[in-house]
Amino acid sequence: GAVVSQHPSRVICKSGTSVKIECRSLDFQATTMFWYRQFPKQSLMLMATSNEGSKATYEQGVEKDKFLINHASLTLSTLTVTSAHPEDSSFYICSAKVHGLAGYNEQFFGPGTRLTVL
Amino acid sequence: KNQVEQSPQSLIILEGKNCTLQCNYTVSPFSNLRWYKQDTGRGPVSLTIMTFSENTKSNGRYTATLDADTKQSSLHITASQLSDSASYICVVSAYSSASKIIFGSGTRLSIRP
């Protein structure tokens, strides 16, 4: 199946700093990638949809100036958490959409990035 | 309102036993339903994907069923192993220009030796 990687897998930063998380599709091109946030013992919450070459679409309640998304190429999307605070500590997961042979879209998820803000 | 509900919220069973997880949805128009396994601290991994016309699909010891009339799906795990301990997430997609995808809250499964 399609492989999606994320870097870094873990990051610890001080409050007020910015953190960049990369999401790469390794063996396919993804025109659409998704960013999710997951708090402990909860399911994934969609933050934004990232489209190559255009602005990301953010879900209601997600601050676009705080969570900057760039999808500059067909294999890379980045999420930058600006001026991070402890409440931003979470597990961030990206996924890439692939149009399957059966005619439906399928998402492949990255391994996630654990962000801890001190 | 498009919703996906899973039950039970959590489940503990002994190694070697079977179990069944449930997923009810109200997503319309229905496109497909997927079951994912998510290990702690990892991203979800796809187990099965089913469209409207499919009512059973197996992947090793995992068997998913879909009843499109009652809008219910189940994931049956046979002869459970310790490595099956994870969260199992039901995800339903709707046909729309935005390719709406709705996540269930997941079932946390713990296998005890």
Tab-separated table of N, CA, C and O in Angstrom, chain A residues 34 36 38 40-44 46 59 91 93 97 102-112 114, chain B residues 31-32 34 36 38 41-46 49 51 54 57 89 93 99-101 103-106 108:
chain	number	residue	atom	x	y	z
A	34	PHE	N	-4.461	15.542	4.598
A	34	PHE	CA	-5.269	15.972	5.740
A	34	PHE	C	-4.411	16.019	6.994
A	34	PHE	O	-3.510	15.203	7.170
A	36	TYR	N	-4.723	15.933	11.196
A	36	TYR	CA	-5.596	15.600	12.316
A	36	TYR	C	-4.856	15.855	13.625
A	36	TYR	O	-3.634	15.814	13.692
A	38	GLN	N	-5.107	14.489	17.734
A	38	GLN	CA	-5.724	13.459	18.563
A	38	GLN	C	-5.275	13.619	20.001
A	38	GLN	O	-4.072	13.542	20.300
A	40	PRO	N	-5.446	12.295	24.084
A	40	PRO	CA	-5.440	10.943	24.679
A	40	PRO	C	-6.831	10.341	24.795
A	40	PRO	O	-7.773	11.000	25.230
A	41	LYS	N	-6.943	9.103	24.383
A	41	LYS	CA	-8.166	8.320	24.481
A	41	LYS	C	-9.327	8.917	23.681
A	41	LYS	O	-10.486	8.598	23.950
A	42	GLN	N	-9.012	9.753	22.719
A	42	GLN	CA	-10.053	10.311	21.852
A	42	GLN	C	-9.744	9.958	20.404
A	42	GLN	O	-8.621	9.565	20.060
A	43	SER	N	-10.753	10.094	19.546
A	43	SER	CA	-10.537	9.782	18.150
A	43	SER	C	-9.881	10.967	17.436
A	43	SER	O	-9.666	12.025	18.032
A	44	LEU	N	-9.560	10.771	16.186
A	44	LEU	CA	-8.922	11.822	15.402
A	44	LEU	C	-9.902	12.953	15.126
A	44	LEU	O	-11.070	12.724	14.832
A	46	LEU	N	-10.295	16.172	12.599
A	46	LEU	CA	-9.773	16.813	11.407
A	46	LEU	C	-9.526	18.289	11.686
A	46	LEU	O	-10.415	18.996	12.166
A	59	GLU	N	-11.011	23.430	9.419
A	59	GLU	CA	-12.277	23.088	10.063
A	59	GLU	C	-12.658	24.194	11.046
A	59	GLU	O	-11.811	24.963	11.506
A	91	PHE	N	-1.139	14.712	19.728
A	91	PHE	CA	-0.624	13.798	18.713
A	91	PHE	C	-1.172	14.285	17.382
A	91	PHE	O	-2.384	14.368	17.194
A	93	ILE	N	-1.473	13.868	13.334
A	93	ILE	CA	-1.393	12.818	12.306
A	93	ILE	C	-1.792	13.396	10.961
A	93	ILE	O	-2.779	14.140	10.866
A	97	LYS	N	-4.680	11.363	0.506
A	97	LYS	CA	-5.792	10.744	-0.205
A	97	LYS	C	-5.295	10.152	-1.521
A	97	LYS	O	-4.573	10.798	-2.273
A	102	ALA	N	-10.620	0.676	-7.259
A	102	ALA	CA	-12.043	0.351	-7.253
A	102	ALA	C	-12.904	1.584	-7.468
A	102	ALA	O	-14.124	1.491	-7.510
A	103	GLY	N	-12.278	2.731	-7.587
A	103	GLY	CA	-13.045	3.934	-7.884
A	103	GLY	C	-13.370	4.801	-6.692
A	103	GLY	O	-14.028	5.827	-6.829
A	104	TYR	N	-12.919	4.398	-5.517
A	104	TYR	CA	-13.199	5.242	-4.367
A	104	TYR	C	-11.894	5.764	-3.805
A	104	TYR	O	-10.823	5.245	-4.060
A	105	ASN	N	-12.005	6.834	-3.049
A	105	ASN	CA	-10.823	7.423	-2.436
A	105	ASN	C	-10.474	6.709	-1.137
A	105	ASN	O	-11.350	6.313	-0.387
A	106	GLU	N	-9.215	6.571	-0.899
A	106	GLU	CA	-8.752	5.941	0.335
A	106	GLU	C	-7.698	6.821	0.962
A	106	GLU	O	-6.944	7.498	0.262
A	107	GLN	N	-7.664	6.837	2.276
A	107	GLN	CA	-6.677	7.613	3.000
A	107	GLN	C	-5.630	6.707	3.612
A	107	GLN	O	-5.951	5.669	4.187
A	108	PHE	N	-4.390	7.117	3.472
A	108	PHE	CA	-3.298	6.428	4.136
A	108	PHE	C	-2.709	7.388	5.163
A	108	PHE	O	-2.414	8.534	4.843
A	109	PHE	N	-2.555	6.890	6.370
A	109	PHE	CA	-2.130	7.738	7.471
A	109	PHE	C	-0.632	7.642	7.725
A	109	PHE	O	-0.010	6.597	7.543
A	110	GLY	N	-0.085	8.754	8.176
A	110	GLY	CA	1.282	8.759	8.648
A	110	GLY	C	1.348	8.187	10.053
A	110	GLY	O	0.315	7.959	10.687
A	111	PRO	N	2.542	7.991	10.591
A	111	PRO	CA	2.716	7.392	11.912
A	111	PRO	C	2.451	8.349	13.058
A	111	PRO	O	2.404	7.932	14.207
A	112	GLY	N	2.274	9.631	12.746
A	112	GLY	CA	1.969	10.603	13.790
A	112	GLY	C	3.197	11.286	14.367
A	112	GLY	O	4.318	10.777	14.286
A	114	ARG	N	4.242	13.246	18.013
A	114	ARG	CA	3.867	13.593	19.382
A	114	ARG	C	4.512	14.922	19.729
A	114	ARG	O	5.720	15.037	19.782
B	31	SER	N	-20.796	6.284	0.788
B	31	SER	CA	-19.812	5.910	-0.222
B	31	SER	C	-19.097	4.617	0.174
B	31	SER	O	-19.163	3.636	-0.547
B	32	ASN	N	-18.410	4.637	1.312
B	32	ASN	CA	-17.725	3.440	1.765
B	32	ASN	C	-17.490	3.494	3.270
B	32	ASN	O	-17.591	4.557	3.887
B	34	ARG	N	-14.791	2.030	6.339
B	34	ARG	CA	-13.487	1.441	6.606
B	34	ARG	C	-13.299	1.204	8.089
B	34	ARG	O	-13.786	1.953	8.911
B	36	TYR	N	-10.205	0.818	10.798
B	36	TYR	CA	-8.782	1.034	11.004
B	36	TYR	C	-8.387	0.491	12.372
B	36	TYR	O	-9.169	0.523	13.320
B	38	GLN	N	-5.565	1.258	15.294
B	38	GLN	CA	-4.572	2.245	15.697
B	38	GLN	C	-3.895	1.789	16.982
B	38	GLN	O	-4.510	1.758	18.046
B	41	GLY	N	0.041	5.535	20.142
B	41	GLY	CA	1.167	6.336	19.674
B	41	GLY	C	1.526	6.130	18.215
B	41	GLY	O	2.613	6.535	17.783
B	42	ARG	N	0.634	5.529	17.448
B	42	ARG	CA	0.891	5.300	16.022
B	42	ARG	C	-0.282	5.813	15.194
B	42	ARG	O	-1.364	6.093	15.707
B	43	GLY	N	-0.071	5.922	13.900
B	43	GLY	CA	-1.158	6.315	13.023
B	43	GLY	C	-2.062	5.137	12.703
B	43	GLY	O	-1.658	3.986	12.836
B	44	PRO	N	-3.306	5.395	12.310
B	44	PRO	CA	-4.234	4.310	11.968
B	44	PRO	C	-3.772	3.535	10.737
B	44	PRO	O	-3.219	4.100	9.798
B	45	VAL	N	-4.044	2.247	10.758
B	45	VAL	CA	-3.720	1.375	9.636
B	45	VAL	C	-5.008	0.719	9.155
B	45	VAL	O	-5.781	0.201	9.964
B	46	SER	N	-5.226	0.749	7.855
B	46	SER	CA	-6.473	0.222	7.300
B	46	SER	C	-6.554	-1.301	7.428
B	46	SER	O	-5.592	-2.008	7.144
B	49	ILE	N	-12.023	-2.175	3.791
B	49	ILE	CA	-12.831	-1.109	3.206
B	49	ILE	C	-13.953	-1.767	2.415
B	49	ILE	O	-13.723	-2.737	1.684
B	51	THR	N	-17.704	-1.104	0.164
B	51	THR	CA	-18.654	-0.221	-0.500
B	51	THR	C	-20.068	-0.754	-0.307
B	51	THR	O	-20.271	-1.792	0.328
B	54	GLU	N	-20.917	-4.496	-0.942
B	54	GLU	CA	-20.184	-5.555	-0.246
B	54	GLU	C	-20.736	-5.729	1.152
B	54	GLU	O	-20.933	-4.752	1.865
B	57	LYS	N	-16.137	-8.737	4.310
B	57	LYS	CA	-14.768	-8.696	3.810
B	57	LYS	C	-13.820	-9.134	4.917
B	57	LYS	O	-13.984	-8.704	6.067
B	89	ILE	N	-11.124	1.903	14.812
B	89	ILE	CA	-11.888	3.082	14.415
B	89	ILE	C	-12.684	2.774	13.149
B	89	ILE	O	-12.146	2.246	12.177
B	93	SER	N	-17.372	7.288	4.697
B	93	SER	CA	-17.244	8.367	3.716
B	93	SER	C	-18.569	8.602	3.022
B	93	SER	O	-19.302	7.651	2.726
B	99	SER	N	-15.774	15.204	-0.412
B	99	SER	CA	-15.366	13.872	0.064
B	99	SER	C	-15.406	13.814	1.578
B	99	SER	O	-14.415	13.537	2.235
B	100	LYS	N	-16.557	14.060	2.154
B	100	LYS	CA	-16.714	14.107	3.600
B	100	LYS	C	-16.406	12.759	4.220
B	100	LYS	O	-16.899	11.726	3.776
B	101	ILE	N	-15.571	12.792	5.257
B	101	ILE	CA	-15.187	11.570	5.960
B	101	ILE	C	-15.518	11.753	7.427
B	101	ILE	O	-15.110	12.738	8.034
B	103	PHE	N	-15.399	10.137	11.289
B	103	PHE	CA	-14.731	9.161	12.144
B	103	PHE	C	-15.619	8.786	13.326
B	103	PHE	O	-16.262	9.641	13.934
B	104	GLY	N	-15.615	7.502	13.661
B	104	GLY	CA	-16.201	7.082	14.921
B	104	GLY	C	-15.208	7.375	16.038
B	104	GLY	O	-14.042	7.675	15.786
B	105	SER	N	-15.678	7.277	17.264
B	105	SER	CA	-14.816	7.590	18.411
B	105	SER	C	-13.915	6.420	18.781
B	105	SER	O	-13.020	6.566	19.610
B	106	GLY	N	-14.150	5.268	18.162
B	106	GLY	CA	-13.252	4.138	18.376
B	106	GLY	C	-13.656	3.235	19.526
B	106	GLY	O	-14.382	3.635	20.436
B	108	ARG	N	-11.650	0.823	22.272
B	108	ARG	CA	-10.336	0.445	22.799
B	108	ARG	C	-10.385	-1.000	23.254
B	108	ARG	O	-11.101	-1.339	24.200
